Tab-separated table of C-alpha atoms and ligand atoms in Angstrom:
chain	number	residue	atom	x	y	z
Q	1	MET	CA	23.445	13.386	-13.830
Q	2	SER	CA	21.331	14.084	-16.787
Q	3	THR	CA	18.583	16.523	-16.994
Q	4	ILE	CA	15.103	14.628	-17.063
Q	5	VAL	CA	11.713	15.584	-18.162
Q	6	ALA	CA	8.354	14.094	-17.993
Q	7	ILE	CA	4.595	14.978	-18.076
Q	8	SER	CA	3.528	14.764	-14.485
Q	9	THR	CA	-0.273	15.120	-14.684
Q	10	ALA	CA	-2.552	12.206	-15.853
Q	11	THR	CA	-3.009	11.898	-19.644
Q	12	GLY	CA	-6.112	13.085	-21.269
Q	13	THR	CA	-7.582	16.368	-21.628
Q	14	SER	CA	-7.641	18.439	-18.499
Q	15	GLY	CA	-7.728	22.338	-17.443
Q	16	ILE	CA	-4.041	22.436	-16.968
Q	17	GLY	CA	-1.154	20.016	-17.471
Q	18	ILE	CA	2.328	20.000	-15.718
Q	19	ILE	CA	5.626	19.195	-17.449
Q	20	ARG	CA	8.394	18.816	-15.081
Q	21	MET	CA	12.206	19.033	-15.653
Q	22	SER	CA	14.986	18.532	-13.175
Q	23	GLY	CA	18.818	18.763	-13.534
Q	24	LYS	CA	21.860	20.876	-14.151
Q	25	LYS	CA	20.755	22.063	-17.473
Q	26	CYS	CA	17.035	22.692	-16.581
Q	27	PHE	CA	17.020	26.437	-16.783
Q	28	GLU	CA	19.348	26.367	-19.850
Q	29	ILE	CA	16.894	24.264	-21.831
Q	30	LEU	CA	14.018	26.236	-20.414
Q	31	GLY	CA	15.780	29.433	-21.603
Q	32	LYS	CA	15.605	28.193	-25.255
Q	33	ILE	CA	12.011	27.300	-25.317
Q	34	PHE	CA	10.308	29.761	-22.985
Q	35	LEU	CA	9.764	33.533	-23.572
Q	36	PRO	CA	8.704	35.250	-20.297
Q	37	LYS	CA	6.366	38.263	-20.731
Q	38	ASN	CA	8.812	40.220	-18.272
Q	39	ARG	CA	12.191	39.498	-19.583
Q	40	LYS	CA	14.113	41.784	-17.152
Q	41	ILE	CA	13.267	39.625	-14.071
Q	42	GLU	CA	15.919	37.037	-13.177
Q	43	PRO	CA	13.965	34.024	-11.772
Q	44	LYS	CA	14.253	33.359	-8.144
Q	45	GLY	CA	13.420	29.984	-6.274
Q	46	TYR	CA	9.689	29.609	-5.427
Q	47	THR	CA	8.529	32.067	-8.017
Q	48	ILE	CA	6.405	31.903	-11.017
Q	49	GLN	CA	6.734	33.486	-14.410
Q	50	TYR	CA	4.203	34.036	-17.108
Q	51	GLY	CA	4.985	33.640	-20.756
Q	52	ASN	CA	4.901	31.635	-23.960
Q	53	ILE	CA	6.457	28.324	-24.955
Q	54	ILE	CA	7.830	28.676	-28.419
Q	55	ASP	CA	9.454	26.372	-30.958
Q	56	PRO	CA	13.013	27.807	-31.216
Q	57	LYS	CA	13.191	26.456	-34.813
Q	58	THR	CA	10.093	28.307	-36.161
Q	59	ASN	CA	9.312	30.819	-33.453
Q	60	VAL	CA	5.824	29.554	-33.467
Q	61	ILE	CA	4.046	29.858	-30.077
Q	62	ILE	CA	3.006	26.599	-28.662
Q	63	ASP	CA	1.165	27.688	-25.574
Q	64	GLU	CA	0.706	30.303	-22.993
Q	65	VAL	CA	2.149	29.078	-19.686
Q	66	LEU	CA	3.125	29.702	-16.066
Q	67	VAL	CA	6.529	28.259	-15.084
Q	68	SER	CA	7.432	27.726	-11.304
Q	69	TYR	CA	11.165	27.822	-10.433
Q	70	PHE	CA	12.875	25.700	-7.816
Q	71	ILE	CA	16.706	26.412	-7.462
Q	72	GLU	CA	18.896	23.614	-5.915
Q	73	PRO	CA	18.852	22.460	-3.304
Q	74	ARG	CA	15.262	23.657	-2.295
Q	75	SER	CA	13.444	21.556	-4.728
Q	76	TYR	CA	11.690	18.247	-4.735
Q	77	THR	CA	14.963	16.550	-6.225
Q	78	LYS	CA	17.446	18.907	-4.505
Q	79	GLU	CA	18.403	19.823	-8.231
Q	80	ASN	CA	17.405	22.746	-10.280
Q	81	LEU	CA	13.812	22.182	-11.084
Q	82	CYS	CA	10.829	23.842	-13.083
Q	83	GLU	CA	7.261	22.944	-13.606
Q	84	ILE	CA	5.663	24.308	-16.749
Q	85	ASN	CA	2.035	24.828	-16.283
Q	86	SER	CA	0.406	24.529	-19.582
Q	87	HIS	CA	-3.182	23.855	-20.904
Q	88	GLY	CA	-4.059	20.304	-20.400
Q	89	GLY	CA	-4.304	19.194	-23.902
Q	90	THR	CA	-2.417	16.076	-24.871
Q	91	VAL	CA	-1.098	17.552	-28.053
Q	92	VAL	CA	0.115	20.794	-26.219
Q	93	MET	CA	1.793	18.832	-23.447
Q	94	ARG	CA	3.525	16.331	-25.877
Q	95	LYS	CA	4.849	19.266	-27.940
Q	96	ILE	CA	6.444	20.982	-24.819
Q	97	LEU	CA	7.851	17.609	-23.690
Q	98	GLU	CA	9.331	17.077	-27.227
Q	99	LEU	CA	10.917	20.565	-27.279
Q	100	CYS	CA	12.528	19.892	-23.871
Q	101	LEU	CA	13.937	16.631	-25.166
Q	102	GLU	CA	15.090	18.242	-28.401
Q	103	ASN	CA	16.915	20.838	-26.478
Q	104	GLY	CA	18.925	18.627	-24.183
Q	105	ALA	CA	16.632	16.716	-21.762
Q	106	VAL	CA	16.184	13.051	-21.485
Q	107	LEU	CA	12.814	11.428	-20.816
Q	108	ALA	CA	12.502	10.465	-16.995
Q	109	GLU	CA	11.925	7.042	-15.999
Q	110	PRO	CA	8.845	6.234	-13.925
Q	111	GLY	CA	9.557	7.552	-10.315
Q	112	GLU	CA	13.063	9.121	-11.266
Q	113	PHE	CA	12.223	12.512	-9.854
Q	114	THR	CA	11.406	10.675	-6.439
Q	115	LYS	CA	14.528	8.455	-6.951
Q	116	ARG	CA	16.726	11.593	-7.100
Q	117	ALA	CA	15.307	13.212	-3.911
Q	118	PHE	CA	16.254	9.834	-2.465
Q	119	LEU	CA	19.716	9.676	-4.004
Q	120	ASN	CA	20.392	13.278	-3.284
Q	121	GLY	CA	19.358	12.657	0.400
Q	122	ARG	CA	16.343	14.778	0.631
Q	123	ILE	CA	14.266	11.763	1.630
Q	124	ASP	CA	14.989	8.268	2.731
Q	125	LEU	CA	13.753	5.072	1.174
Q	126	SER	CA	10.969	4.486	3.462
Q	127	GLN	CA	9.712	8.168	2.765
Q	128	ALA	CA	10.121	7.629	-0.991
Q	129	GLU	CA	7.915	4.424	-0.675
Q	130	ALA	CA	5.303	6.640	1.153
Q	131	VAL	CA	5.123	8.772	-1.925
Q	132	ILE	CA	3.800	5.688	-3.883
Q	133	ASP	CA	1.280	4.742	-1.139
Q	134	ILE	CA	-0.169	8.185	-1.096
Q	135	LEU	CA	-0.443	8.014	-4.915
Q	136	ASN	CA	-2.224	4.755	-4.771
Q	137	ALA	CA	-4.191	5.209	-1.507
Q	138	LYS	CA	-7.787	3.977	-1.873
Q	139	THR	CA	-9.051	5.387	1.437
Q	140	GLU	CA	-8.349	8.562	3.450
Q	141	LEU	CA	-7.099	6.501	6.395
Q	142	GLU	CA	-4.587	4.758	4.131
Q	143	ALA	CA	-3.480	8.105	2.819
Q	144	GLN	CA	-3.053	9.567	6.254
Q	145	THR	CA	-0.926	6.634	7.289
Q	146	ALA	CA	1.321	7.035	4.322
Q	147	GLU	CA	1.479	10.888	4.857
Q	148	LYS	CA	2.803	10.188	8.557
Q	149	GLN	CA	5.500	7.803	6.821
Q	150	LEU	CA	6.410	10.608	4.316
Q	151	GLU	CA	6.648	12.879	7.227
Q	152	GLY	CA	9.457	10.472	8.535
Q	153	GLU	CA	7.767	9.024	11.511
Q	154	LEU	CA	8.795	5.468	10.582
Q	155	SER	CA	12.342	6.488	9.828
Q	156	LYS	CA	12.513	8.322	13.352
Q	157	LYS	CA	11.410	5.061	15.104
Q	158	ILE	CA	13.705	3.011	13.171
Q	159	ASN	CA	16.697	5.313	13.741
Q	160	SER	CA	16.086	5.470	17.331
Q	161	ILE	CA	15.989	1.666	17.581
Q	162	ILE	CA	19.524	1.571	15.639
Q	163	ASN	CA	20.888	4.299	17.968
Q	164	GLN	CA	19.784	2.273	20.927
Q	165	GLY	CA	21.602	-0.820	19.341
Q	166	VAL	CA	24.669	1.375	18.417
Q	167	THR	CA	25.152	2.544	22.182
Q	168	LEU	CA	24.781	-1.039	23.323
Q	169	MET	CA	27.327	-2.076	20.816
Q	170	SER	CA	29.770	0.515	22.198
Q	171	GLN	CA	29.406	-1.040	25.618
Q	172	ILE	CA	30.093	-4.579	24.174
Q	173	ASP	CA	33.005	-3.208	22.267
Q	174	VAL	CA	34.791	-2.060	25.333
Q	175	SER	CA	34.665	-5.712	26.687
Q	176	ILE	CA	35.863	-6.970	23.365
Q	177	ASP	CA	38.783	-4.468	23.393
Q	178	TYR	CA	39.672	-5.106	26.978
Q	179	PRO	CA	39.081	-8.698	27.454
Q	180	GLU	CA	41.266	-8.820	30.551
Q	181	TYR	CA	38.564	-6.974	32.357
Q	182	ASP	CA	35.967	-9.787	32.028
Q	183	VAL	CA	32.577	-8.527	31.370
Q	184	GLU	CA	30.957	-8.254	34.843
Q	185	GLU	CA	27.565	-9.952	35.629
Q	186	ILE	CA	25.920	-6.588	36.094
Q	187	SER	CA	26.898	-5.291	32.401
Q	188	LYS	CA	26.004	-8.582	31.041
Q	189	ASN	CA	22.407	-8.187	32.605
Q	190	ASN	CA	22.277	-4.678	31.099
Q	191	ILE	CA	22.944	-6.126	27.651
Q	192	LYS	CA	20.153	-8.694	27.998
Q	193	ILE	CA	17.673	-6.101	29.237
Q	194	GLU	CA	18.591	-3.753	26.268
Q	195	LEU	CA	18.300	-6.630	23.771
Q	196	ASN	CA	14.968	-7.557	25.217
Q	197	ASN	CA	13.748	-3.979	25.010
Q	198	ILE	CA	14.762	-3.728	21.371
Q	199	LYS	CA	13.095	-7.016	20.679
Q	200	GLN	CA	9.849	-5.732	22.180
Q	201	LYS	CA	9.880	-2.640	20.019
Q	202	LEU	CA	10.435	-4.528	16.987
Q	203	GLN	CA	7.715	-6.905	17.867
Q	204	GLU	CA	5.176	-4.200	18.348
Q	205	LEU	CA	6.196	-2.745	14.890
Q	206	GLU	CA	5.782	-6.308	13.402
Q	207	ASP	CA	2.513	-6.714	15.036
Q	208	SER	CA	1.161	-3.371	13.684
Q	209	PHE	CA	1.570	-4.942	10.144
Q	210	ASP	CA	-1.875	-7.006	10.282
Q	211	ASN	CA	-3.538	-3.717	10.619
Q	212	GLY	CA	-1.357	-2.014	8.108
Q	213	LYS	CA	-2.014	-4.677	5.560
Q	214	LEU	CA	-5.955	-4.186	6.174
Q	215	LEU	CA	-5.259	-0.473	5.610
Q	216	LYS	CA	-3.309	-0.780	2.486
Q	217	GLU	CA	-4.645	-3.741	0.728
Q	218	GLY	CA	-8.317	-3.832	2.225
Q	219	ILE	CA	-10.267	-6.493	3.723
Q	220	LYS	CA	-10.207	-9.219	1.010
Q	221	THR	CA	-14.031	-10.091	0.929
Q	222	VAL	CA	-15.761	-12.863	-0.892
Q	223	ILE	CA	-19.456	-13.175	-1.486
Q	224	VAL	CA	-20.312	-16.890	-1.909
Q	225	GLY	CA	-23.737	-18.435	-2.590
Q	226	THR	CA	-25.604	-20.586	-4.852
Q	227	PRO	CA	-26.982	-19.166	-8.163
Q	228	ASN	CA	-30.009	-17.022	-7.586
Q	229	ALA	CA	-29.333	-16.495	-3.757
Q	230	GLY	CA	-28.703	-12.763	-4.512
Q	231	LYS	CA	-25.025	-12.313	-4.696
Q	232	SER	CA	-24.896	-9.710	-7.531
Q	233	SER	CA	-27.940	-8.020	-6.025
Q	234	LEU	CA	-26.030	-7.798	-2.794
Q	235	LEU	CA	-22.874	-6.605	-4.447
Q	236	ASN	CA	-24.893	-3.945	-6.292
Q	237	ALA	CA	-26.567	-2.807	-3.195
Q	238	MET	CA	-23.157	-2.536	-1.419
Q	239	LEU	CA	-21.918	-0.564	-4.222
Q	240	LYS	CA	-25.012	1.647	-4.225
Q	241	GLU	CA	-25.020	1.511	-7.938
Q	242	GLU	CA	-26.223	-0.868	-10.744
Q	243	ARG	CA	-23.278	-2.288	-12.327
Q	244	ALA	CA	-23.287	-3.818	-15.702
Q	245	ILE	CA	-23.581	-7.663	-15.513
Q	246	VAL	CA	-20.632	-9.119	-16.781
Q	247	THR	CA	-21.128	-12.452	-18.475
Q	248	GLU	CA	-18.156	-14.991	-17.773
Q	249	TYR	CA	-17.785	-18.435	-19.238
Q	250	GLU	CA	-16.035	-21.361	-17.756
Q	251	GLY	CA	-12.585	-21.585	-19.388
Q	252	THR	CA	-12.060	-17.842	-19.634
Q	253	THR	CA	-9.311	-16.864	-17.199
Q	254	ARG	CA	-11.323	-13.594	-15.933
Q	255	ASP	CA	-13.949	-15.300	-13.913
Q	256	THR	CA	-13.914	-13.103	-10.878
Q	257	ILE	CA	-14.470	-9.328	-10.575
Q	258	GLU	CA	-12.905	-7.179	-7.995
Q	259	GLU	CA	-14.683	-3.921	-6.589
Q	260	TYR	CA	-13.805	-1.667	-3.725
Q	261	ILE	CA	-16.163	-0.075	-1.239
Q	262	THR	CA	-15.195	1.857	1.803
Q	263	VAL	CA	-16.302	0.741	5.282
Q	264	ASN	CA	-15.791	3.354	8.071
Q	265	GLY	CA	-12.346	4.237	6.372
Q	266	ILE	CA	-11.160	0.627	5.539
Q	267	ALA	CA	-11.333	-0.645	1.920
Q	268	LEU	CA	-13.344	-3.836	1.446
Q	269	LYS	CA	-12.009	-5.465	-1.450
Q	270	ILE	CA	-14.808	-7.436	-2.811
Q	271	ILE	CA	-14.354	-10.393	-5.053
Q	272	ASP	CA	-17.323	-11.506	-6.999
Q	273	THR	CA	-17.671	-15.061	-7.577
Q	274	ALA	CA	-19.862	-14.638	-10.798
Q	275	GLY	CA	-17.971	-17.135	-12.592
Q	276	ILE	CA	-19.011	-20.000	-10.169
Q	277	ARG	CA	-21.986	-21.701	-11.619
Q	278	ASP	CA	-23.282	-25.372	-11.278
Q	279	THR	CA	-25.428	-25.519	-14.184
Q	280	GLU	CA	-23.656	-28.525	-15.696
Q	281	ASN	CA	-22.409	-31.459	-13.680
Q	282	LYS	CA	-19.075	-31.544	-15.226
Q	283	ILE	CA	-18.209	-28.062	-13.884
Q	284	GLU	CA	-19.639	-28.779	-10.516
Q	285	LYS	CA	-16.257	-29.930	-9.128
Q	286	ILE	CA	-14.537	-26.771	-10.658
Q	287	GLY	CA	-17.275	-24.787	-8.897
Q	288	ILE	CA	-16.419	-26.248	-5.575
Q	289	GLU	CA	-12.748	-26.143	-5.999
Q	290	LYS	CA	-12.813	-22.493	-7.047
Q	291	SER	CA	-14.998	-21.536	-4.093
Q	292	LYS	CA	-12.693	-23.475	-1.731
Q	293	LYS	CA	-9.909	-21.473	-3.004
Q	294	LEU	CA	-11.471	-18.022	-2.671
Q	295	ILE	CA	-12.778	-18.850	0.616
Q	296	GLU	CA	-9.335	-19.991	1.808
Q	297	GLU	CA	-7.699	-16.828	0.367
Q	298	ALA	CA	-10.231	-14.367	1.790
Q	299	ASP	CA	-10.090	-12.339	4.966
Q	300	LEU	CA	-13.841	-12.262	5.224
Q	301	VAL	CA	-16.549	-14.529	3.723
Q	302	ILE	CA	-20.156	-13.193	3.221
Q	303	ALA	CA	-22.206	-16.329	2.426
Q	304	ILE	CA	-25.570	-15.613	1.342
Q	305	PHE	CA	-28.709	-17.891	1.273
Q	306	ASP	CA	-32.127	-17.467	-0.032
Q	307	SER	CA	-34.401	-17.448	3.136
Q	308	SER	CA	-37.545	-18.100	1.163
Q	309	LYS	CA	-36.251	-21.505	0.002
Q	310	GLU	CA	-35.018	-24.718	1.960
Q	311	LEU	CA	-31.098	-24.921	1.887
Q	312	ASN	CA	-29.878	-27.219	-1.081
Q	313	LYS	CA	-26.911	-29.544	-1.082
Q	314	TRP	CA	-24.619	-26.534	-2.273
Q	315	ASP	CA	-25.792	-24.299	0.467
Q	316	LYS	CA	-24.778	-26.974	2.833
Q	317	ILE	CA	-21.323	-27.427	1.318
Q	318	ILE	CA	-20.781	-23.750	1.628
Q	319	ILE	CA	-21.765	-23.868	5.254
Q	320	LYS	CA	-19.240	-26.436	5.786
Q	321	LEU	CA	-16.662	-24.446	3.935
Q	322	ILE	CA	-17.029	-21.279	5.955
Q	323	SER	CA	-17.073	-22.990	9.322
Q	324	TYR	CA	-13.498	-22.071	10.088
Q	325	LYS	CA	-13.398	-18.606	8.491
Q	326	ASN	CA	-14.250	-14.962	9.451
Q	327	ALA	CA	-17.696	-15.242	8.032
Q	328	ILE	CA	-21.102	-13.592	8.023
Q	329	ILE	CA	-24.095	-15.440	7.044
Q	330	VAL	CA	-26.678	-13.405	5.184
Q	331	LEU	CA	-30.148	-14.550	4.751
Q	332	ASN	CA	-31.442	-12.562	1.753
Q	333	LYS	CA	-35.095	-12.008	0.391
Q	334	GLU	CA	-36.466	-11.270	3.667
Q	335	ASP	CA	-39.167	-9.410	1.764
Q	336	ILE	CA	-40.685	-12.616	0.531
Q	337	GLY	CA	-40.015	-15.120	3.118
Q	338	LYS	CA	-38.927	-16.269	6.538
Q	339	PRO	CA	-36.218	-18.833	7.127
Q	340	SER	CA	-37.422	-22.112	8.318
Q	341	ASN	CA	-36.549	-23.691	11.502
Q	342	GLU	CA	-34.629	-26.391	9.621
Q	343	MET	CA	-32.733	-23.618	7.708
Q	344	LEU	CA	-31.887	-21.854	11.190
Q	345	ASN	CA	-30.620	-24.917	12.695
Q	346	CYS	CA	-28.443	-25.629	9.850
Q	347	ILE	CA	-26.816	-22.190	9.666
Q	348	GLU	CA	-26.137	-21.898	13.401
Q	349	ILE	CA	-22.482	-22.486	13.245
Q	350	GLY	CA	-21.556	-19.720	15.639
Q	351	LYS	CA	-21.293	-17.022	12.912
Q	352	PRO	CA	-23.377	-13.786	12.902
Q	353	ILE	CA	-26.623	-14.000	10.934
Q	354	ILE	CA	-28.054	-11.192	9.314
Q	355	CYS	CA	-31.458	-10.747	7.534
Q	356	ILE	CA	-31.596	-8.577	4.477
Q	357	SER	CA	-33.332	-8.033	1.264
Q	358	ALA	CA	-30.672	-7.133	-1.416
Q	359	LEU	CA	-33.433	-6.218	-3.721
Q	360	ARG	CA	-34.908	-3.513	-1.469
Q	361	LYS	CA	-31.490	-2.615	0.031
Q	362	THR	CA	-32.706	-3.402	3.599
Q	363	GLY	CA	-30.273	-4.534	6.178
Q	364	ILE	CA	-27.069	-3.561	4.453
Q	365	GLU	CA	-25.871	-1.405	7.136
Q	366	LYS	CA	-26.051	-4.290	9.487
Q	367	ILE	CA	-23.637	-6.171	7.482
Q	368	TYR	CA	-21.207	-3.165	7.770
Q	369	ASP	CA	-21.754	-2.994	11.491
Q	370	GLU	CA	-20.646	-6.604	11.804
Q	371	ILE	CA	-17.610	-6.009	9.793
Q	372	LYS	CA	-16.619	-3.021	11.820
Q	373	LYS	CA	-16.950	-5.134	14.897
Q	374	MET	CA	-15.288	-8.151	13.385
Q	375	PHE	CA	-12.135	-6.343	12.282
Q	376	ASP	CA	-11.997	-3.796	15.195
Q	377	ILE	CA	-12.151	-1.006	12.762
Q	378	ASP	CA	-12.747	1.705	15.154
Q	379	LYS	CA	-9.718	0.747	17.143
Q	380	ILE	CA	-7.540	0.733	14.150
Q	381	LYS	CA	-8.854	4.345	13.487
Q	382	GLN	CA	-8.198	5.538	17.013
Q	383	ASP	CA	-4.827	3.875	17.369
Q	384	SER	CA	-2.452	6.692	16.710
Q	385	SER	CA	0.708	4.536	17.110
Q	386	LEU	CA	2.959	3.687	14.085
Q	387	ILE	CA	1.601	1.241	11.654
Q	388	ILE	CA	3.812	-0.780	9.206
Q	389	THR	CA	2.159	-1.161	5.959
Q	390	ASN	CA	4.966	-2.212	3.550
Q	391	THR	CA	5.995	-6.038	3.176
Q	392	ARG	CA	9.550	-4.899	2.665
Q	393	HIS	CA	9.576	-3.176	5.972
Q	394	LYS	CA	7.992	-6.029	7.780
Q	395	GLN	CA	10.416	-8.499	6.525
Q	396	ALA	CA	13.325	-6.328	7.460
Q	397	ILE	CA	12.004	-5.834	11.040
Q	398	LYS	CA	11.336	-9.793	11.164
Q	399	ASP	CA	14.943	-10.400	9.997
Q	400	ALA	CA	16.200	-7.796	12.724
Q	401	GLU	CA	14.211	-9.560	15.453
Q	402	GLU	CA	15.564	-12.952	14.431
Q	403	LYS	CA	19.010	-11.700	14.900
Q	404	ILE	CA	18.309	-10.159	18.250
Q	405	ASP	CA	16.761	-13.600	19.296
Q	406	GLU	CA	19.998	-15.323	18.286
Q	407	ALA	CA	21.983	-12.736	20.145
Q	408	LEU	CA	19.915	-13.383	23.265
Q	409	LYS	CA	20.431	-17.122	22.865
Q	410	THR	CA	24.229	-16.790	22.425
Q	411	MET	CA	24.100	-15.004	25.811
Q	412	GLU	CA	22.193	-17.798	27.514
Q	413	ASN	CA	24.707	-20.229	26.006
Q	414	LYS	CA	27.556	-18.120	27.457
Q	415	MET	CA	29.122	-17.997	24.117
Q	416	PRO	CA	31.806	-15.333	23.513
Q	417	ILE	CA	30.774	-11.627	23.451
Q	418	ASP	CA	32.278	-11.175	19.909
Q	419	ILE	CA	29.546	-13.318	18.527
Q	420	ILE	CA	26.771	-11.319	20.198
Q	421	ALA	CA	28.406	-8.161	18.576
Q	422	ILE	CA	28.218	-9.844	15.035
Q	423	GLN	CA	24.582	-10.692	15.614
Q	424	ILE	CA	23.574	-7.441	16.876
Q	425	THR	CA	25.474	-5.769	13.888
Q	426	ASP	CA	23.609	-7.898	11.523
Q	427	ALA	CA	20.370	-6.802	13.199
Q	428	LEU	CA	20.926	-3.136	12.781
Q	429	GLN	CA	22.055	-3.681	9.319
Q	430	LYS	CA	18.647	-5.307	8.494
Q	431	LEU	CA	16.940	-2.422	9.976
Q	432	GLY	CA	18.974	0.104	8.126
Q	433	THR	CA	17.623	-1.401	4.866
Q	434	ILE	CA	14.199	0.143	5.604
Q	435	THR	CA	15.582	3.698	5.233
Q	436	GLY	CA	17.927	2.672	2.517
Q	437	ASN	CA	21.159	2.024	3.955
Q	438	ASN	CA	23.157	-1.131	2.656
Q	439	ILE	CA	20.492	-1.710	-0.088
Q	440	SER	CA	21.208	-3.184	-3.397
Q	441	GLU	CA	20.666	-1.371	-6.726
Q	442	ASP	CA	18.307	-3.918	-7.641
Q	443	VAL	CA	16.016	-3.464	-4.690
Q	444	ILE	CA	16.140	0.488	-5.386
Q	445	LYS	CA	15.319	-0.155	-9.225
Q	446	ASP	CA	12.375	-2.265	-8.173
Q	447	ILE	CA	10.948	0.154	-5.678
Q	448	PHE	CA	11.044	2.986	-8.114
Q	449	SER	CA	9.782	1.038	-11.162
Q	450	LYS	CA	6.298	0.922	-9.171
Q	451	PHE	CA	6.024	4.689	-9.586
Q	452	CYS	CA	4.008	6.418	-12.406
Q	453	LEU	CA	5.712	8.621	-14.910
Q	454	GLY	CA	6.488	12.120	-13.812
Q	455	LYS	CA	6.516	11.522	-10.128
W	501	LIG	P1	-26.962	-14.393	-7.937
W	501	LIG	O1	-27.200	-15.600	-8.932
W	501	LIG	O2	-26.597	-14.939	-6.477
W	501	LIG	O3	-25.875	-13.383	-8.406
W	501	LIG	O4	-28.438	-13.845	-7.705
W	501	LIG	P2	-28.971	-12.413	-8.337
W	501	LIG	O5	-28.457	-11.355	-7.420
W	501	LIG	O6	-28.695	-12.383	-9.786
W	501	LIG	O7	-30.505	-12.709	-7.906
W	501	LIG	C1	-31.148	-13.671	-8.363
W	501	LIG	C2	-32.588	-13.248	-8.332
W	501	LIG	O8	-33.191	-13.047	-7.161
W	501	LIG	C3	-32.852	-12.060	-9.178
W	501	LIG	O9	-34.128	-12.104	-9.932
W	501	LIG	C4	-33.194	-10.945	-8.172
W	501	LIG	O10	-33.927	-10.018	-8.641
W	501	LIG	C5	-33.812	-11.708	-7.042
W	501	LIG	N1	-33.350	-11.185	-5.716
W	501	LIG	C6	-32.120	-10.797	-5.358
W	501	LIG	N2	-32.232	-10.349	-4.034
W	501	LIG	C7	-33.608	-10.375	-3.711
W	501	LIG	C8	-34.399	-10.006	-2.564
W	501	LIG	O11	-33.900	-9.501	-1.623
W	501	LIG	N3	-35.742	-10.072	-2.759
W	501	LIG	C9	-36.359	-10.698	-3.749
W	501	LIG	N4	-37.710	-10.707	-3.764
W	501	LIG	N5	-35.505	-11.081	-4.874
W	501	LIG	C10	-34.200	-10.823	-4.859
């Protein structure tokens, strides 16, 4: 395998920058461009040397650096690896990168260091995926869940289910190999019990995905309301800062804006419907259609009404649209008016109703409390069991479960035992894809392409 190099820290000016190099020729290349202050010391793994990076063609000093050494197999990639800690200027880092390239390294692809860690057997695929999740985590809770996965908790669970299946297979194999000893009723019962047990474990993992999705993607929230109800003011109050008003025109594609806030450790992905206006009749229809679509796709709708006025026909349409959703009704502008009885009658559709003033930023906490209750956030936080956050893993678990179901049906129908064996093997193979067994090159490529450079 080639020796790869990349700038591992974010681009831009910073205190220090890290250029990372991994592969057989790593130290040979480093030797050409790095002059340690103390040249007598032979570098050992997990040590740091101080010195200068020089351009071997001109002997010009490029930067004063610290180099960390990792000797194979005890490195991130299990290969010889070094990290050059330079000053964080873009020009300096680029120059060091170029010197590595000129002297025999090739530019790493995104995620290639982690891909090598996977290919060289240091981590499995689900652990590699956890690395991306840690890099992209929006909340502490999400990062902690990914950290558990990186530690191998998911792999352990999956492998224990696979082992259970393998043991079951060995029992079944006996009866296939010695058909003259017809499988006794008792062992058939055992197989059934074991299959049901595996199914239950898979089911639990699959069920955890709903929480996993919330953790990873956040609660997709949309704020709807007629013009001037106070949508932007509420968004600003929730973001706790004044955000520049973005003017959007009908016809432009970017007519919604996404922002994240954190409610008790869970991200709220707020989609602002700034683009929906009904100022002209011809776009009324588009406005309704857009609101409908956004409401349909949302996990949570915050419907905001101006409590100092009577509801208009748009407000009433909104009330109808949210009737079957997770929704919170917010009566805004409590500082200048109380809702009329007629309004209260209209909005009484079995959803929580909260009075606020977006302008004075009062009542906002009550919205958060309601969200916590609605999504059982405290329970998700306390639940220490394993949570599936990755769609690929969920699909594999679902596929495996289907195969186990098929095997159970085959048993019920008293079909030959060889068929059950095939179905169980299929299920185990599906599960194996989570940790990276029997996985196609394309899937691997797709997973690692989501990484950033230098990781
Ligand atoms: P949007 O069109 O729904 O986004 O509404 P805005 O947030 O732009 O608010 C419309 C107008 O109502 C602005 O003049 C706000 O200052 C005002 N407004 C918003 N919330 C309140 C509130 O709680 N009390 C009062 N008195 N005015 C508010």
